[in-house]
mmCIF file of C-alpha atoms in Angstrom:
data_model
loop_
_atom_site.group_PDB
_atom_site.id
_atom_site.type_symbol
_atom_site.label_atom_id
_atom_site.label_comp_id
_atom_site.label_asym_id
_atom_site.label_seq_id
_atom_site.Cartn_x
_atom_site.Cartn_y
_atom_site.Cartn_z
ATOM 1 C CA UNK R 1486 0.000 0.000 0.000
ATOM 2 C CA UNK R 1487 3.142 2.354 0.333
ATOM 3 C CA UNK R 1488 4.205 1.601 -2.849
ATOM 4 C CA UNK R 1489 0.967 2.999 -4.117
ATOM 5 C CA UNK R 1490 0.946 6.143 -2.130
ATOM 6 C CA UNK R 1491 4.596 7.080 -3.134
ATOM 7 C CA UNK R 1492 3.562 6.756 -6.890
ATOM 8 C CA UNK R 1493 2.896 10.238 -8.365
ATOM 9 C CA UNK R 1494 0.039 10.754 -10.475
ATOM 10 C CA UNK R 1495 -0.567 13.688 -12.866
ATOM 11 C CA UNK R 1496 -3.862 15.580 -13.450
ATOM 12 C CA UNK R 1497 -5.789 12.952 -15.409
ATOM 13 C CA UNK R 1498 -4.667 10.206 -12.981
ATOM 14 C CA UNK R 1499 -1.818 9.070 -14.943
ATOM 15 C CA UNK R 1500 1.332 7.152 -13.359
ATOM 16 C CA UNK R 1501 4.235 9.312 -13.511
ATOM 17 C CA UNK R 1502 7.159 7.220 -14.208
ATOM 18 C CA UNK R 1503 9.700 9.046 -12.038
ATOM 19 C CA UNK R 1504 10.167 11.607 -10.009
ATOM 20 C CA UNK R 1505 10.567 14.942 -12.186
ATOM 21 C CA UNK R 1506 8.985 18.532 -12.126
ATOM 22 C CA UNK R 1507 8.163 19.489 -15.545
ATOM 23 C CA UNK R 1508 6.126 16.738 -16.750
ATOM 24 C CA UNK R 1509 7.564 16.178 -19.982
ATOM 25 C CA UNK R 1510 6.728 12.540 -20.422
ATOM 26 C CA UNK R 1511 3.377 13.564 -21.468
ATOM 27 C CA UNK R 1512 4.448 14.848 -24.836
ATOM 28 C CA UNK R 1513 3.825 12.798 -28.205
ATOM 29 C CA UNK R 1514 6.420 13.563 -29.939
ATOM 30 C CA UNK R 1515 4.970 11.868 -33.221
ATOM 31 C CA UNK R 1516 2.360 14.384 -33.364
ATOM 32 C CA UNK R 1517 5.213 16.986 -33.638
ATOM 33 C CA UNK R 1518 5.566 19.369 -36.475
ATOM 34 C CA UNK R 1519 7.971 18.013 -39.568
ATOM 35 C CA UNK R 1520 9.066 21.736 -40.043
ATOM 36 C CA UNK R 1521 9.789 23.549 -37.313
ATOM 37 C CA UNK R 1522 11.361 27.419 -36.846
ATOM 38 C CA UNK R 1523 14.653 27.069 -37.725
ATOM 39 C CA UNK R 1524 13.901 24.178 -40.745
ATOM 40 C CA UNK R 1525 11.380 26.708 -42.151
ATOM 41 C CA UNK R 1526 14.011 29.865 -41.886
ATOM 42 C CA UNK R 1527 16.570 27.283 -43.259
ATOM 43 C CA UNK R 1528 14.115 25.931 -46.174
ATOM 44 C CA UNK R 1529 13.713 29.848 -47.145
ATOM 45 C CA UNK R 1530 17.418 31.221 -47.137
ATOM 46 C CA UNK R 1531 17.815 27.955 -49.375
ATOM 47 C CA UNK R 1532 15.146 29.528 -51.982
ATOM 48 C CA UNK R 1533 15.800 33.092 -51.926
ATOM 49 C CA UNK R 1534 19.935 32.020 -52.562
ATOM 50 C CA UNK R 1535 18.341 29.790 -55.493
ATOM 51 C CA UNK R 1536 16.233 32.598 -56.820
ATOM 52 C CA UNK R 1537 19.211 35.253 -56.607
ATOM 53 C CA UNK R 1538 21.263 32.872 -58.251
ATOM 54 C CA UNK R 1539 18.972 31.877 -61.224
ATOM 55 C CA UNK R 1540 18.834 36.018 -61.890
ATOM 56 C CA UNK R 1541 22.216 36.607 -62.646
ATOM 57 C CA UNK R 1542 22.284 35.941 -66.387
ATOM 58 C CA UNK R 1543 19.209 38.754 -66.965
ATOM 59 C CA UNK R 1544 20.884 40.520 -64.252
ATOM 60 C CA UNK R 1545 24.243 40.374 -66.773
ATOM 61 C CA UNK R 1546 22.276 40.452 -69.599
ATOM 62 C CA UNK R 1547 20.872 44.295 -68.815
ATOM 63 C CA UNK R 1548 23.279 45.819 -67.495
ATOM 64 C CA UNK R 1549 25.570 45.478 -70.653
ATOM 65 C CA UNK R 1550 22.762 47.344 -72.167
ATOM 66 C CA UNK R 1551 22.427 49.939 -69.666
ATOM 67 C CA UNK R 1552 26.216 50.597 -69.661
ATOM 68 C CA UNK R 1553 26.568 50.918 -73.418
ATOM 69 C CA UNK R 1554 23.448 51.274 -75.376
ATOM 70 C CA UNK R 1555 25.013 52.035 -78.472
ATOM 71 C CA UNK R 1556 26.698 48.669 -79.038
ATOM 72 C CA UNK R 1557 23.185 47.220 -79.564
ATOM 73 C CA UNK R 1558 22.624 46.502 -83.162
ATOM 74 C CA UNK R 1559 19.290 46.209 -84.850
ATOM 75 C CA UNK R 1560 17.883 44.169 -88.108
ATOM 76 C CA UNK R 1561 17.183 46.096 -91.541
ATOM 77 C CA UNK R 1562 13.637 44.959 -91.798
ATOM 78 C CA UNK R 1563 11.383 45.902 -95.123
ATOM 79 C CA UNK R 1564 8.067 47.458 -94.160
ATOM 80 C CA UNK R 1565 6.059 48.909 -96.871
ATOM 81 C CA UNK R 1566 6.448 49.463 -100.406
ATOM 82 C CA UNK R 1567 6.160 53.545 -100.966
ATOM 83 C CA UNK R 1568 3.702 52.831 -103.547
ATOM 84 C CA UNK R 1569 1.375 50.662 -101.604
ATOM 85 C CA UNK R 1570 0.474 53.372 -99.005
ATOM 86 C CA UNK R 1571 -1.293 56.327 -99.492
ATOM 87 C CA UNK R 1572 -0.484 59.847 -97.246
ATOM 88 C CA UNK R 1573 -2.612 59.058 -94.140
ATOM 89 C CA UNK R 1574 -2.948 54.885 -94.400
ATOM 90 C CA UNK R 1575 -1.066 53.130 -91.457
ATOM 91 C CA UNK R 1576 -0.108 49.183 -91.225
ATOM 92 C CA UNK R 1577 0.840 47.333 -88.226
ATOM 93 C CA UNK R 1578 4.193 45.583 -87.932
ATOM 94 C CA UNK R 1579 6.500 43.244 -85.511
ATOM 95 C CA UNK R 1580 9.295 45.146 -85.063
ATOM 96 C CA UNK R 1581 12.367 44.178 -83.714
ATOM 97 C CA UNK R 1582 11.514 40.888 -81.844
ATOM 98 C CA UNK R 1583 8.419 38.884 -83.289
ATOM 99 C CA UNK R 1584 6.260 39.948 -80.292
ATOM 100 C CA UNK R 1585 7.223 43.410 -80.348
ATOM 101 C CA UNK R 1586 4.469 45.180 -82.814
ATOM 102 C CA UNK R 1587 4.792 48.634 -83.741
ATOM 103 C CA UNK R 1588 2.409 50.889 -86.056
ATOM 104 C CA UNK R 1589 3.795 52.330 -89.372
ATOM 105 C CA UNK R 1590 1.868 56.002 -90.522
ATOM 106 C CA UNK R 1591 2.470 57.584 -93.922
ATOM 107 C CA UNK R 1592 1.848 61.482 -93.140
ATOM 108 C CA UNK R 1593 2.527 63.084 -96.364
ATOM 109 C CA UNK R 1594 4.420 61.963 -99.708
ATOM 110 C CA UNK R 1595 7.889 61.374 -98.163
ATOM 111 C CA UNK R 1596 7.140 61.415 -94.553
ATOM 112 C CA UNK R 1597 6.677 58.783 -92.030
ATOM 113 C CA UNK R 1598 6.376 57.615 -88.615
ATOM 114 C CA UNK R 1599 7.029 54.584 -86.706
ATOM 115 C CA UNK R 1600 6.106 53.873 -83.097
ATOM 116 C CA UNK R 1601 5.983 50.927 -80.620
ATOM 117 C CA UNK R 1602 1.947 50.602 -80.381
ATOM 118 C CA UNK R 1603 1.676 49.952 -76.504
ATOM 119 C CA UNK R 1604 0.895 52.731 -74.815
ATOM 120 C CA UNK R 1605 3.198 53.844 -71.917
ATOM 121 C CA UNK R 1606 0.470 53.673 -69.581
ATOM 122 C CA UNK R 1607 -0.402 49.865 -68.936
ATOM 123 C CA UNK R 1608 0.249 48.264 -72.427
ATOM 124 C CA UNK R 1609 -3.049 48.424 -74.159
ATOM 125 C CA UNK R 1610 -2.555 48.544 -78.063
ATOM 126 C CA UNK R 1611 -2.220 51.627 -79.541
ATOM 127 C CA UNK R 1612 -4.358 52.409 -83.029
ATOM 128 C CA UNK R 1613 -4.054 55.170 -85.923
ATOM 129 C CA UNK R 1614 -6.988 57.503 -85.886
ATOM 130 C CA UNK R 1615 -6.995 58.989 -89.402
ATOM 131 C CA UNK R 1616 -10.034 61.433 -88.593
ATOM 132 C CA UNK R 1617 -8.140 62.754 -85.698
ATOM 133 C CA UNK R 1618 -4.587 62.664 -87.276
ATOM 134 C CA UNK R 1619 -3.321 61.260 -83.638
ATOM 135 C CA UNK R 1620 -2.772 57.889 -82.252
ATOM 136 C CA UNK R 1621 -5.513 56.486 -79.798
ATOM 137 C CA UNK R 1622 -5.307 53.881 -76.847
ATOM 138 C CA UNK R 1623 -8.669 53.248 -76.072
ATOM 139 C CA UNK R 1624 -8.445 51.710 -72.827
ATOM 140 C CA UNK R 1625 -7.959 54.896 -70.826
ATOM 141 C CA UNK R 1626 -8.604 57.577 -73.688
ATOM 142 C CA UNK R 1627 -4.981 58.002 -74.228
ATOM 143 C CA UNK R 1628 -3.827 60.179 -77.453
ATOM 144 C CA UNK R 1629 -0.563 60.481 -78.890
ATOM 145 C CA UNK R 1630 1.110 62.855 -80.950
ATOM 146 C CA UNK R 1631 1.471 61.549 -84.204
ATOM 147 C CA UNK R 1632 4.662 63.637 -84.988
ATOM 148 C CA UNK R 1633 6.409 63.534 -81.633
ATOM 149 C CA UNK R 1634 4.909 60.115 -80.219
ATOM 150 C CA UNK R 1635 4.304 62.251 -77.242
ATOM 151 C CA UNK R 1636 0.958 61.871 -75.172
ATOM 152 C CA UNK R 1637 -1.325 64.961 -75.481
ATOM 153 C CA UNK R 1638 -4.267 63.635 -73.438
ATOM 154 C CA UNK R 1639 -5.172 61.084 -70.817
ATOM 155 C CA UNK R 1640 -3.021 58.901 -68.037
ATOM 156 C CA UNK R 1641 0.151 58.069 -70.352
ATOM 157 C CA UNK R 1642 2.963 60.058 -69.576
ATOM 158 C CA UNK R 1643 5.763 59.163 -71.337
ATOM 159 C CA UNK R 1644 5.926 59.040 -75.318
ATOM 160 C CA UNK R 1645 5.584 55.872 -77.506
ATOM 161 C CA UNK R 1646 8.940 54.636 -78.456
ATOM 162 C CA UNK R 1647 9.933 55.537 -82.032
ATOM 163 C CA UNK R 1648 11.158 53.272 -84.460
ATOM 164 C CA UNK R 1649 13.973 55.105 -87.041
ATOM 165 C CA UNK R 1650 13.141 54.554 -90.347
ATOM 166 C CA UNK R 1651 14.936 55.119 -93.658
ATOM 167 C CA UNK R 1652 13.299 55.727 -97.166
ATOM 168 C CA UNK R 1653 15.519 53.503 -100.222
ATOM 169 C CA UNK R 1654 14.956 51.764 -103.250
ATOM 170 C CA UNK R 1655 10.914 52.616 -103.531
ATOM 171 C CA UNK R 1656 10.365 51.110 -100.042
ATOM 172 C CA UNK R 1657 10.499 52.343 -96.093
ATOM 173 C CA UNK R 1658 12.567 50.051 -93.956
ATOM 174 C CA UNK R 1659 12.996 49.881 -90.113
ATOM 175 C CA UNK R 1660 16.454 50.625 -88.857
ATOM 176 C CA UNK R 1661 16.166 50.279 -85.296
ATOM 177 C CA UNK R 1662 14.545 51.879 -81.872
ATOM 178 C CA UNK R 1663 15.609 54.931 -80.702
ATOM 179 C CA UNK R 1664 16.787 55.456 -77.203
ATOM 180 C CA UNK R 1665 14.237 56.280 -74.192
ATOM 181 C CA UNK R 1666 15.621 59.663 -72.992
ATOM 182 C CA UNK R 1667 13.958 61.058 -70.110
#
């Protein structure tokens, strides 16, 4: 009957195998999290170094741009026979990449204009407006100047980037994309 008295019991009447203070044999350890604090601060430093590392070629890949701009070279790309537009008719191109489209404009007998058709503001296409004599995004009302590529009305604030063009041999050819100056 001593024996019994000297055994400890916890709260729900449980034998306590020894003699200890703060009841630890009570814990299930195989209901434990898998990932605990420092696993889960682990498992993230181990991403973000993968991510940072998996940048560095686009990182590289800019900044040779940024640092000398002018090295870039562009294709000669035929556009339009001069013939086959008349002053005021427009045509839609890809210009340079094959997702980059851009907008061709015949203003007058020997003048054109090229532009980038996504407007500044959040990349809604960009159409020719030959009533108006401007360029119209339609998603926010956005007009363009047709000679300047720079927006007279609506949210865009920054011009339309302007493709260089050069006039030989009966046609109009794209040369390349002139540099965003602020």
């Amino acid at each position: 009957m001593m024996e019994q008295d000297q055994e400890k019991r916890d709260r729900n009447g449980s034998r306590v195998p020894y003699d200890e203070d703060n009841y630890t044999h009570n814990i299930r350890k195989d209901n434990e999290r898998n990932l605990d604090r420092r696993s889960f601060l682990k498992t993230m430093a181990g991403a973000a170094g993968v991510f940072a590392i998996s940048t560095l070629p686009w990182g590289a890949i800019a900044a040779k741009y940024l640092v000398n701009p002018s090295k870039r070279t562009y294709p000669v790309k035929k556009l339009a026979a001069l013939d086959a537009m008349k002053a005021g008719d427009a045509i839609e191109f890809v210009y340079p990449g094959e997702h980059d489209t851009a907008l061709l404009v015949r203003l007058s007998d020997q003048e054109f204009k090229a532009y980038h058709n996504a407007c500044t503001h959040l990349k809604c296409p960009v159409f020719w407006s030959k009533e108006k004599d401007e360029l119209v995004c339609p998603c926010h009302h956005g007009l363009f100047d047709v000679h300047t590529g720079k927006p007279t009305a609506g949210p865009p604030r920054r011009p339309l980037p302007e493709i260089e063009l050069s006039i030989e041999n009966g046609a109009v050819y794209a040369t390349g994309v002139k540099r965003y100056e602020a």
